PDB file of C-alpha atoms and ligand atoms in Angstrom:
ATOM      1  CA  MET A   1       0.000   0.000  -0.001  1.00 42.00           C
ATOM      2  CA  THR A   2       1.370   3.441  -0.866  1.00 44.00           C
ATOM      3  CA  ARG A   3       0.485   7.003   0.056  1.00 45.00           C
ATOM      4  CA  THR A   4       0.190   9.969  -2.241  1.00 39.00           C
ATOM      5  CA  ALA A   5       2.290  13.125  -1.901  1.00 39.00           C
ATOM      6  CA  SER A   6      -0.581  15.081  -0.381  1.00 35.00           C
ATOM      7  CA  THR A   7      -0.870  12.827   2.661  1.00 34.00           C
ATOM      8  CA  ARG A   8       2.813  12.338   3.159  1.00 42.00           C
ATOM      9  CA  THR A   9       4.010  14.985   5.551  1.00 41.00           C
ATOM     10  CA  THR A  10       1.449  14.765   8.333  1.00 36.00           C
ATOM     11  CA  THR A  11       3.998  14.206  11.088  1.00 44.00           C
ATOM     12  CA  VAL A  12       6.544  16.804   9.939  1.00 47.00           C
ATOM     13  CA  GLY A  13       4.715  19.707  11.589  1.00 41.00           C
ATOM     14  CA  GLN A  14       4.502  17.891  14.903  1.00 44.00           C
ATOM     15  CA  ILE A  15       8.194  17.150  14.858  1.00 49.00           C
ATOM     16  CA  THR A  16       9.444  20.570  13.755  1.00 47.00           C
ATOM     17  CA  SER A  17       7.262  22.236  16.418  1.00 43.00           C
ATOM     18  CA  SER A  18       9.621  20.901  19.108  1.00 45.00           C
ATOM     19  CA  LYS A  19      12.350  23.221  17.719  1.00 48.00           C
ATOM     20  CA  THR A  20      12.746  25.372  20.811  1.00 51.00           C
ATOM     21  CA  ALA A  21      15.639  26.607  22.936  1.00 61.00           C
ATOM     22  CA  GLY A  22      17.211  23.922  25.107  1.00 74.00           C
ATOM     23  CA  ARG A  23      16.051  21.153  22.826  1.00 83.00           C
ATOM     24  CA  LYS A  24      18.194  18.138  22.060  1.00 92.00           C
ATOM     25  CA  VAL A  25      20.655  18.204  19.173  1.00 97.00           C
ATOM     26  CA  ARG A  26      18.844  16.877  16.124  1.00 98.00           C
ATOM     27  CA  LEU A  27      21.149  14.570  14.229  1.00 98.00           C
ATOM     28  CA  GLY A  28      20.279  13.183  10.807  1.00 98.00           C
ATOM     29  CA  VAL A  29      21.824   9.852   9.872  1.00 98.00           C
ATOM     30  CA  MET A  30      22.290   9.165   6.172  1.00 98.00           C
ATOM     31  CA  GLY A  31      23.459   5.591   5.728  1.00 97.00           C
ATOM     32  CA  GLY A  32      24.511   4.202   2.368  1.00 96.00           C
ATOM     33  CA  THR A  33      27.047   2.285   0.386  1.00 96.00           C
ATOM     34  CA  PHE A  34      27.985   5.525  -1.388  1.00 98.00           C
ATOM     35  CA  ASP A  35      29.681   3.659  -4.229  1.00 97.00           C
ATOM     36  CA  PRO A  36      29.891   6.456  -5.333  1.00 98.00           C
ATOM     37  CA  ILE A  37      28.013   9.166  -3.384  1.00 98.00           C
ATOM     38  CA  HIS A  38      25.851  11.232  -5.775  1.00 98.00           C
ATOM     39  CA  HIS A  39      23.583  14.271  -5.754  1.00 98.00           C
ATOM     40  CA  GLY A  40      20.503  12.155  -4.960  1.00 98.00           C
ATOM     41  CA  HIS A  41      22.050  11.361  -1.552  1.00 98.00           C
ATOM     42  CA  LEU A  42      23.034  14.984  -0.945  1.00 98.00           C
ATOM     43  CA  VAL A  43      19.642  16.410  -1.893  1.00 98.00           C
ATOM     44  CA  ALA A  44      17.879  13.849   0.321  1.00 98.00           C
ATOM     45  CA  ALA A  45      20.024  14.845   3.309  1.00 98.00           C
ATOM     46  CA  SER A  46      19.661  18.555   2.629  1.00 98.00           C
ATOM     47  CA  GLU A  47      15.878  18.385   2.235  1.00 98.00           C
ATOM     48  CA  VAL A  48      15.371  16.390   5.427  1.00 98.00           C
ATOM     49  CA  ALA A  49      17.734  18.719   7.306  1.00 98.00           C
ATOM     50  CA  ALA A  50      15.718  21.737   6.206  1.00 98.00           C
ATOM     51  CA  LYS A  51      12.280  20.214   6.874  1.00 98.00           C
ATOM     52  CA  PHE A  52      13.143  18.728  10.259  1.00 98.00           C
ATOM     53  CA  GLY A  53      15.429  21.502  11.531  1.00 98.00           C
ATOM     54  CA  LEU A  54      18.401  19.175  11.845  1.00 98.00           C
ATOM     55  CA  ASP A  55      21.593  20.576  13.364  1.00 98.00           C
ATOM     56  CA  GLU A  56      23.816  18.078  11.572  1.00 98.00           C
ATOM     57  CA  VAL A  57      23.592  15.190   9.154  1.00 98.00           C
ATOM     58  CA  VAL A  58      26.169  12.473   9.561  1.00 98.00           C
ATOM     59  CA  PHE A  59      26.821  10.376   6.465  1.00 98.00           C
ATOM     60  CA  VAL A  60      27.702   6.799   7.357  1.00 98.00           C
ATOM     61  CA  PRO A  61      29.305   4.731   4.583  1.00 97.00           C
ATOM     62  CA  THR A  62      28.565   1.058   5.200  1.00 95.00           C
ATOM     63  CA  GLY A  63      31.128  -1.663   5.646  1.00 90.00           C
ATOM     64  CA  GLN A  64      29.954  -4.691   3.653  1.00 80.00           C
ATOM     65  CA  PRO A  65      26.185  -4.049   3.442  1.00 71.00           C
ATOM     66  CA  TRP A  66      24.126  -7.119   4.339  1.00 75.00           C
ATOM     67  CA  GLN A  67      21.870  -6.572   1.314  1.00 74.00           C
ATOM     68  CA  LYS A  68      24.881  -6.537  -1.017  1.00 73.00           C
ATOM     69  CA  GLN A  69      26.821  -9.525   0.338  1.00 74.00           C
ATOM     70  CA  HIS A  70      26.943 -11.134  -3.105  1.00 74.00           C
ATOM     71  CA  LYS A  71      27.921  -7.941  -4.896  1.00 77.00           C
ATOM     72  CA  LYS A  72      31.328  -6.447  -5.419  1.00 84.00           C
ATOM     73  CA  VAL A  73      31.566  -3.235  -3.409  1.00 93.00           C
ATOM     74  CA  SER A  74      34.503  -0.799  -3.736  1.00 95.00           C
ATOM     75  CA  PRO A  75      37.019  -0.662  -0.882  1.00 95.00           C
ATOM     76  CA  SER A  76      35.566   1.212   2.054  1.00 95.00           C
ATOM     77  CA  GLU A  77      38.381   3.793   2.136  1.00 96.00           C
ATOM     78  CA  HIS A  78      37.467   4.969  -1.383  1.00 97.00           C
ATOM     79  CA  ARG A  79      33.784   5.212  -0.463  1.00 97.00           C
ATOM     80  CA  TYR A  80      34.680   7.022   2.756  1.00 98.00           C
ATOM     81  CA  LEU A  81      36.980   9.511   0.996  1.00 98.00           C
ATOM     82  CA  MET A  82      34.439  10.254  -1.742  1.00 98.00           C
ATOM     83  CA  THR A  83      31.841  10.900   0.970  1.00 98.00           C
ATOM     84  CA  VAL A  84      34.214  13.288   2.754  1.00 98.00           C
ATOM     85  CA  VAL A  85      34.972  15.122  -0.504  1.00 98.00           C
ATOM     86  CA  ALA A  86      31.268  15.379  -1.400  1.00 98.00           C
ATOM     87  CA  THR A  87      30.186  16.752   1.986  1.00 98.00           C
ATOM     88  CA  ALA A  88      33.179  18.982   2.763  1.00 98.00           C
ATOM     89  CA  SER A  89      31.578  22.233   1.636  1.00 97.00           C
ATOM     90  CA  ASN A  90      28.510  21.897   3.882  1.00 98.00           C
ATOM     91  CA  PRO A  91      29.215  22.889   7.506  1.00 98.00           C
ATOM     92  CA  ARG A  92      26.282  20.757   8.732  1.00 98.00           C
ATOM     93  CA  PHE A  93      27.396  17.588   6.972  1.00 98.00           C
ATOM     94  CA  THR A  94      29.850  15.220   8.642  1.00 98.00           C
ATOM     95  CA  VAL A  95      31.048  11.674   7.911  1.00 98.00           C
ATOM     96  CA  SER A  96      31.370   8.801  10.363  1.00 98.00           C
ATOM     97  CA  ARG A  97      33.672   5.786  10.135  1.00 98.00           C
ATOM     98  CA  VAL A  98      31.555   3.823  12.580  1.00 97.00           C
ATOM     99  CA  ASP A  99      30.413   1.237  10.029  1.00 97.00           C
ATOM    100  CA  ILE A 100      33.579   0.894   8.000  1.00 96.00           C
ATOM    101  CA  ASP A 101      35.684   0.395  11.147  1.00 96.00           C
ATOM    102  CA  ARG A 102      33.346  -2.278  12.576  1.00 95.00           C
ATOM    103  CA  PRO A 103      34.387  -5.722  11.345  1.00 92.00           C
ATOM    104  CA  GLY A 104      31.854  -7.853   9.522  1.00 89.00           C
ATOM    105  CA  VAL A 105      28.633  -7.152   7.711  1.00 90.00           C
ATOM    106  CA  THR A 106      26.873  -3.820   8.356  1.00 91.00           C
ATOM    107  CA  TYR A 107      23.395  -3.789   9.881  1.00 92.00           C
ATOM    108  CA  THR A 108      21.540  -0.528  10.512  1.00 94.00           C
ATOM    109  CA  ILE A 109      20.747  -1.624  14.066  1.00 95.00           C
ATOM    110  CA  ASP A 110      24.494  -1.628  14.871  1.00 95.00           C
ATOM    111  CA  THR A 111      24.958   1.784  13.215  1.00 96.00           C
ATOM    112  CA  LEU A 112      22.230   3.310  15.332  1.00 97.00           C
ATOM    113  CA  ARG A 113      23.364   1.624  18.562  1.00 97.00           C
ATOM    114  CA  ASP A 114      26.922   2.913  18.044  1.00 98.00           C
ATOM    115  CA  LEU A 115      25.806   6.442  17.164  1.00 98.00           C
ATOM    116  CA  ARG A 116      23.541   6.532  20.221  1.00 97.00           C
ATOM    117  CA  ARG A 117      26.519   5.535  22.341  1.00 97.00           C
ATOM    118  CA  GLN A 118      28.776   8.177  20.735  1.00 97.00           C
ATOM    119  CA  ARG A 119      26.173  10.937  20.739  1.00 97.00           C
ATOM    120  CA  PRO A 120      23.946  10.343  23.788  1.00 96.00           C
ATOM    121  CA  GLU A 121      22.789  13.973  23.712  1.00 95.00           C
ATOM    122  CA  ALA A 122      21.331  13.680  20.223  1.00 98.00           C
ATOM    123  CA  GLU A 123      17.929  12.765  18.864  1.00 97.00           C
ATOM    124  CA  LEU A 124      18.490  10.639  15.757  1.00 98.00           C
ATOM    125  CA  PHE A 125      16.645  10.948  12.444  1.00 98.00           C
ATOM    126  CA  PHE A 126      17.455   8.075  10.111  1.00 97.00           C
ATOM    127  CA  ILE A 127      17.074   9.141   6.479  1.00 98.00           C
ATOM    128  CA  THR A 128      16.195   6.517   3.926  1.00 97.00           C
ATOM    129  CA  GLY A 129      15.055   6.445   0.315  1.00 97.00           C
ATOM    130  CA  ALA A 130      11.785   4.829  -0.740  1.00 95.00           C
ATOM    131  CA  ASP A 131      13.528   1.689  -2.011  1.00 94.00           C
ATOM    132  CA  ALA A 132      15.272   1.044   1.305  1.00 93.00           C
ATOM    133  CA  LEU A 133      12.139   1.876   3.280  1.00 89.00           C
ATOM    134  CA  GLU A 134      10.274  -0.779   1.295  1.00 85.00           C
ATOM    135  CA  GLN A 135      12.635  -3.375   2.728  1.00 85.00           C
ATOM    136  CA  ILE A 136      12.805  -2.023   6.266  1.00 84.00           C
ATOM    137  CA  MET A 137      10.518  -4.613   7.778  1.00 77.00           C
ATOM    138  CA  SER A 138      13.072  -7.269   6.839  1.00 84.00           C
ATOM    139  CA  TRP A 139      15.931  -5.433   8.566  1.00 84.00           C
ATOM    140  CA  LYS A 140      17.705  -7.039  11.516  1.00 85.00           C
ATOM    141  CA  ASP A 141      16.085  -6.361  14.926  1.00 89.00           C
ATOM    142  CA  VAL A 142      13.443  -4.142  13.322  1.00 89.00           C
ATOM    143  CA  ASP A 143      11.461  -3.819  16.563  1.00 89.00           C
ATOM    144  CA  GLU A 144      14.425  -2.269  18.352  1.00 92.00           C
ATOM    145  CA  LEU A 145      15.158   0.044  15.388  1.00 92.00           C
ATOM    146  CA  TRP A 146      12.052   2.142  15.984  1.00 91.00           C
ATOM    147  CA  GLY A 147      13.197   2.998  19.503  1.00 93.00           C
ATOM    148  CA  LEU A 148      16.620   4.221  18.413  1.00 96.00           C
ATOM    149  CA  ALA A 149      15.692   6.825  15.806  1.00 96.00           C
ATOM    150  CA  HIS A 150      12.872   8.564  14.081  1.00 96.00           C
ATOM    151  CA  PHE A 151      12.708   7.306  10.477  1.00 95.00           C
ATOM    152  CA  VAL A 152      12.267   9.655   7.530  1.00 97.00           C
ATOM    153  CA  GLY A 153      11.486   8.077   4.167  1.00 96.00           C
ATOM    154  CA  VAL A 154      12.086  10.240   1.101  1.00 97.00           C
ATOM    155  CA  THR A 155      10.712   9.842  -2.399  1.00 97.00           C
ATOM    156  CA  ARG A 156      12.886   8.314  -5.078  1.00 97.00           C
ATOM    157  CA  PRO A 157      12.003   8.048  -8.791  1.00 97.00           C
ATOM    158  CA  GLY A 158      10.872   4.536  -9.692  1.00 95.00           C
ATOM    159  CA  HIS A 159       9.874   3.586  -6.151  1.00 94.00           C
ATOM    160  CA  ASP A 160       6.640   4.050  -4.231  1.00 91.00           C
ATOM    161  CA  LEU A 161       6.878   5.256  -0.666  1.00 88.00           C
ATOM    162  CA  PRO A 162       5.410   2.455   1.397  1.00 84.00           C
ATOM    163  CA  ASP A 163       2.972   3.243   4.193  1.00 84.00           C
ATOM    164  CA  LEU A 164       4.340   1.334   7.170  1.00 84.00           C
ATOM    165  CA  GLY A 165       1.415   2.536   9.247  1.00 84.00           C
ATOM    166  CA  ARG A 166       3.643   3.922  11.977  1.00 85.00           C
ATOM    167  CA  GLN A 167       3.459   7.342  13.623  1.00 83.00           C
ATOM    168  CA  ASP A 168       7.231   7.377  14.118  1.00 84.00           C
ATOM    169  CA  VAL A 169       7.952   7.154  10.381  1.00 93.00           C
ATOM    170  CA  SER A 170       7.669  10.392   8.399  1.00 95.00           C
ATOM    171  CA  LEU A 171       7.418  10.495   4.637  1.00 95.00           C
ATOM    172  CA  LEU A 172       8.775  13.431   2.689  1.00 97.00           C
ATOM    173  CA  GLU A 173       8.550  14.346  -0.965  1.00 97.00           C
ATOM    174  CA  ILE A 174      11.865  15.677  -2.312  1.00 98.00           C
ATOM    175  CA  PRO A 175      12.955  16.861  -5.782  1.00 98.00           C
ATOM    176  CA  ALA A 176      13.119  13.811  -8.043  1.00 98.00           C
ATOM    177  CA  LEU A 177      16.679  12.991  -9.051  1.00 98.00           C
ATOM    178  CA  ALA A 178      16.819   9.818 -11.117  1.00 98.00           C
ATOM    179  CA  ILE A 179      20.418   9.091 -10.146  1.00 98.00           C
ATOM    180  CA  SER A 180      21.765   5.842  -8.721  1.00 98.00           C
ATOM    181  CA  SER A 181      25.254   4.697  -7.836  1.00 98.00           C
ATOM    182  CA  THR A 182      24.713   1.644 -10.042  1.00 97.00           C
ATOM    183  CA  ASP A 183      24.060   3.903 -13.036  1.00 98.00           C
ATOM    184  CA  CYS A 184      27.109   6.054 -12.181  1.00 98.00           C
ATOM    185  CA  ARG A 185      29.346   2.968 -12.023  1.00 98.00           C
ATOM    186  CA  ASN A 186      27.997   1.693 -15.337  1.00 97.00           C
ATOM    187  CA  ARG A 187      28.548   5.084 -16.939  1.00 98.00           C
ATOM    188  CA  VAL A 188      32.181   5.184 -15.858  1.00 98.00           C
ATOM    189  CA  LYS A 189      32.707   1.644 -17.142  1.00 97.00           C
ATOM    190  CA  ASP A 190      31.156   2.663 -20.486  1.00 97.00           C
ATOM    191  CA  HIS A 191      33.228   5.898 -20.623  1.00 97.00           C
ATOM    192  CA  GLN A 192      30.112   8.034 -20.290  1.00 98.00           C
ATOM    193  CA  PRO A 193      30.227  11.234 -18.204  1.00 98.00           C
ATOM    194  CA  VAL A 194      29.164  11.399 -14.552  1.00 98.00           C
ATOM    195  CA  TRP A 195      29.723  15.158 -14.359  1.00 98.00           C
ATOM    196  CA  TYR A 196      26.852  16.848 -12.488  1.00 98.00           C
ATOM    197  CA  LEU A 197      25.471  13.499 -11.311  1.00 98.00           C
ATOM    198  CA  VAL A 198      28.138  13.405  -8.612  1.00 98.00           C
ATOM    199  CA  PRO A 199      30.099  16.336  -7.106  1.00 98.00           C
ATOM    200  CA  ASP A 200      33.145  17.487  -9.076  1.00 98.00           C
ATOM    201  CA  GLY A 201      35.591  16.194  -6.468  1.00 98.00           C
ATOM    202  CA  VAL A 202      34.022  12.749  -6.722  1.00 98.00           C
ATOM    203  CA  VAL A 203      34.451  12.759 -10.528  1.00 98.00           C
ATOM    204  CA  GLN A 204      38.109  13.545  -9.933  1.00 98.00           C
ATOM    205  CA  HIS A 205      38.540  10.886  -7.249  1.00 98.00           C
ATOM    206  CA  ILE A 206      37.014   8.255  -9.553  1.00 98.00           C
ATOM    207  CA  ALA A 207      39.328   9.243 -12.424  1.00 98.00           C
ATOM    208  CA  LYS A 208      42.451   9.533 -10.254  1.00 98.00           C
ATOM    209  CA  HIS A 209      41.980   6.062  -8.756  1.00 98.00           C
ATOM    210  CA  LYS A 210      40.559   4.481 -11.922  1.00 97.00           C
ATOM    211  CA  LEU A 211      37.458   3.260 -10.101  1.00 98.00           C
ATOM    212  CA  TYR A 212      34.591   1.446 -11.829  1.00 97.00           C
ATOM    213  CA  LEU A 213      36.434   0.603 -15.036  1.00 95.00           C
ATOM    214  CA  GLU A 214      35.786  -3.089 -14.474  1.00 84.00           C
ATOM    215  CA  ALA A 215      32.293  -4.619 -14.696  1.00 65.00           C
ATOM    216  CA  SER A 216      30.301  -3.328 -11.740  1.00 53.00           C
ATOM    217  CA  ASP A 217      27.882  -5.274  -9.586  1.00 47.00           C
ATOM    218  CA  ALA A 218      29.590  -8.502 -10.621  1.00 41.00           C
ATOM    219  CA  GLU A 219      28.495 -11.458  -8.548  1.00 38.00           C
ATOM    220  CA  ILE A 220      31.348 -12.767  -6.421  1.00 33.00           C
ATOM    221  CA  ALA A 221      31.899 -16.346  -7.478  1.00 30.00           C
TER     222      ALA A 221
HETATM  223  P1  ATP B   1      23.198   1.402  -5.582  1.00 64.67           P
HETATM  224  O1  ATP B   1      22.650   1.602  -6.971  1.00 64.67           O
HETATM  225  O2  ATP B   1      24.614   0.936  -5.552  1.00 64.67           O
HETATM  226  O3  ATP B   1      22.286   0.608  -4.673  1.00 64.67           O
HETATM  227  P2  ATP B   1      22.119   3.883  -4.585  1.00 64.67           P
HETATM  228  O4  ATP B   1      22.096   4.992  -5.578  1.00 64.67           O
HETATM  229  O5  ATP B   1      20.838   3.147  -4.311  1.00 64.67           O
HETATM  230  O6  ATP B   1      23.294   2.874  -4.942  1.00 64.67           O
HETATM  231  P3  ATP B   1      22.797   3.708  -1.814  1.00 64.67           P
HETATM  232  O7  ATP B   1      24.148   4.020  -1.261  1.00 64.67           O
HETATM  233  O8  ATP B   1      22.383   2.285  -1.979  1.00 64.67           O
HETATM  234  O9  ATP B   1      22.691   4.475  -3.235  1.00 64.67           O
HETATM  235  O10 ATP B   1      21.654   4.489  -1.030  1.00 64.67           O
HETATM  236  C1  ATP B   1      21.805   5.078   0.234  1.00 64.67           C
HETATM  237  C2  ATP B   1      20.471   5.715   0.625  1.00 64.67           C
HETATM  238  O11 ATP B   1      20.174   6.816  -0.248  1.00 64.67           O
HETATM  239  C3  ATP B   1      19.275   4.755   0.508  1.00 64.67           C
HETATM  240  O12 ATP B   1      18.370   5.031   1.562  1.00 64.67           O
HETATM  241  C4  ATP B   1      18.665   5.144  -0.827  1.00 64.67           C
HETATM  242  O13 ATP B   1      17.288   4.837  -0.890  1.00 64.67           O
HETATM  243  C5  ATP B   1      18.895   6.652  -0.841  1.00 64.67           C
HETATM  244  N1  ATP B   1      18.972   7.197  -2.200  1.00 64.67           N
HETATM  245  C6  ATP B   1      19.877   6.871  -3.139  1.00 64.67           C
HETATM  246  N2  ATP B   1      19.673   7.556  -4.269  1.00 64.67           N
HETATM  247  C7  ATP B   1      18.582   8.327  -4.061  1.00 64.67           C
HETATM  248  C8  ATP B   1      17.856   9.250  -4.892  1.00 64.67           C
HETATM  249  N3  ATP B   1      18.215   9.495  -6.159  1.00 64.67           N
HETATM  250  N4  ATP B   1      16.780   9.881  -4.342  1.00 64.67           N
HETATM  251  C9  ATP B   1      16.402   9.601  -3.068  1.00 64.67           C
HETATM  252  N5  ATP B   1      17.056   8.746  -2.231  1.00 64.67           N
HETATM  253  C10 ATP B   1      18.130   8.106  -2.724  1.00 64.67           C
HETATM  254 MG1   MG B   2      20.851   1.322  -3.243  1.00 64.67          MG
END
């Protein structure tokens, strides 16, 4: 079941109304593989930050994502560095190594537990695109997830925002950017431009380190 844009933002007003002096730090959490980070990720974070009055958005590149265990993912240091380059110009955007420094497969529940431990003063807002939100009910320890953060699902071209029927999940319509990391990787492999799909510094990092020239998304034998 999906909701239309007009019914999407019912809980935003309630949440933003708590923006008063002495309130908790409002910390957005933008998790992703970021292979590479692109303007769809940055617009999603910026829109949620503006709508929800976030003080900071921390981008958290995954280690080996559990959903992509059979896919080839670029080394985490490249994904981390591209995320740093892409977010450097925004004083409210930061990058965390919490997932890439944790051994093993990345689960969102561990990301949120660690961030809660590191930032006990903060109220967490986990930002997720419509495609990831569709799968959320299958995430590890989903019942505990709801208690750790408020979830904000954003629109993404080609995906319907699911109605999870929960008060603690907000849905937000954002400008439609039909950009995916998969498409960016395929473009680089095919010698097509990724200018303006990803930040300039990310284009340069990809070229300098010759990323994505091999077949992307190859299944690991
Ligand atoms: P891939 O194609 O490799 O899966 P991706 O473009 O989906 O890459 P991810 O790193 O998997 O990027 O996504 C991280 C988060 O950003 C997810 O919650 C995803 O839904 C969201 N997201 C990615 N691209 C967009 C977009 N264009 N608009 C809105 N949300 C997006
Ligand atoms: Mg994805």
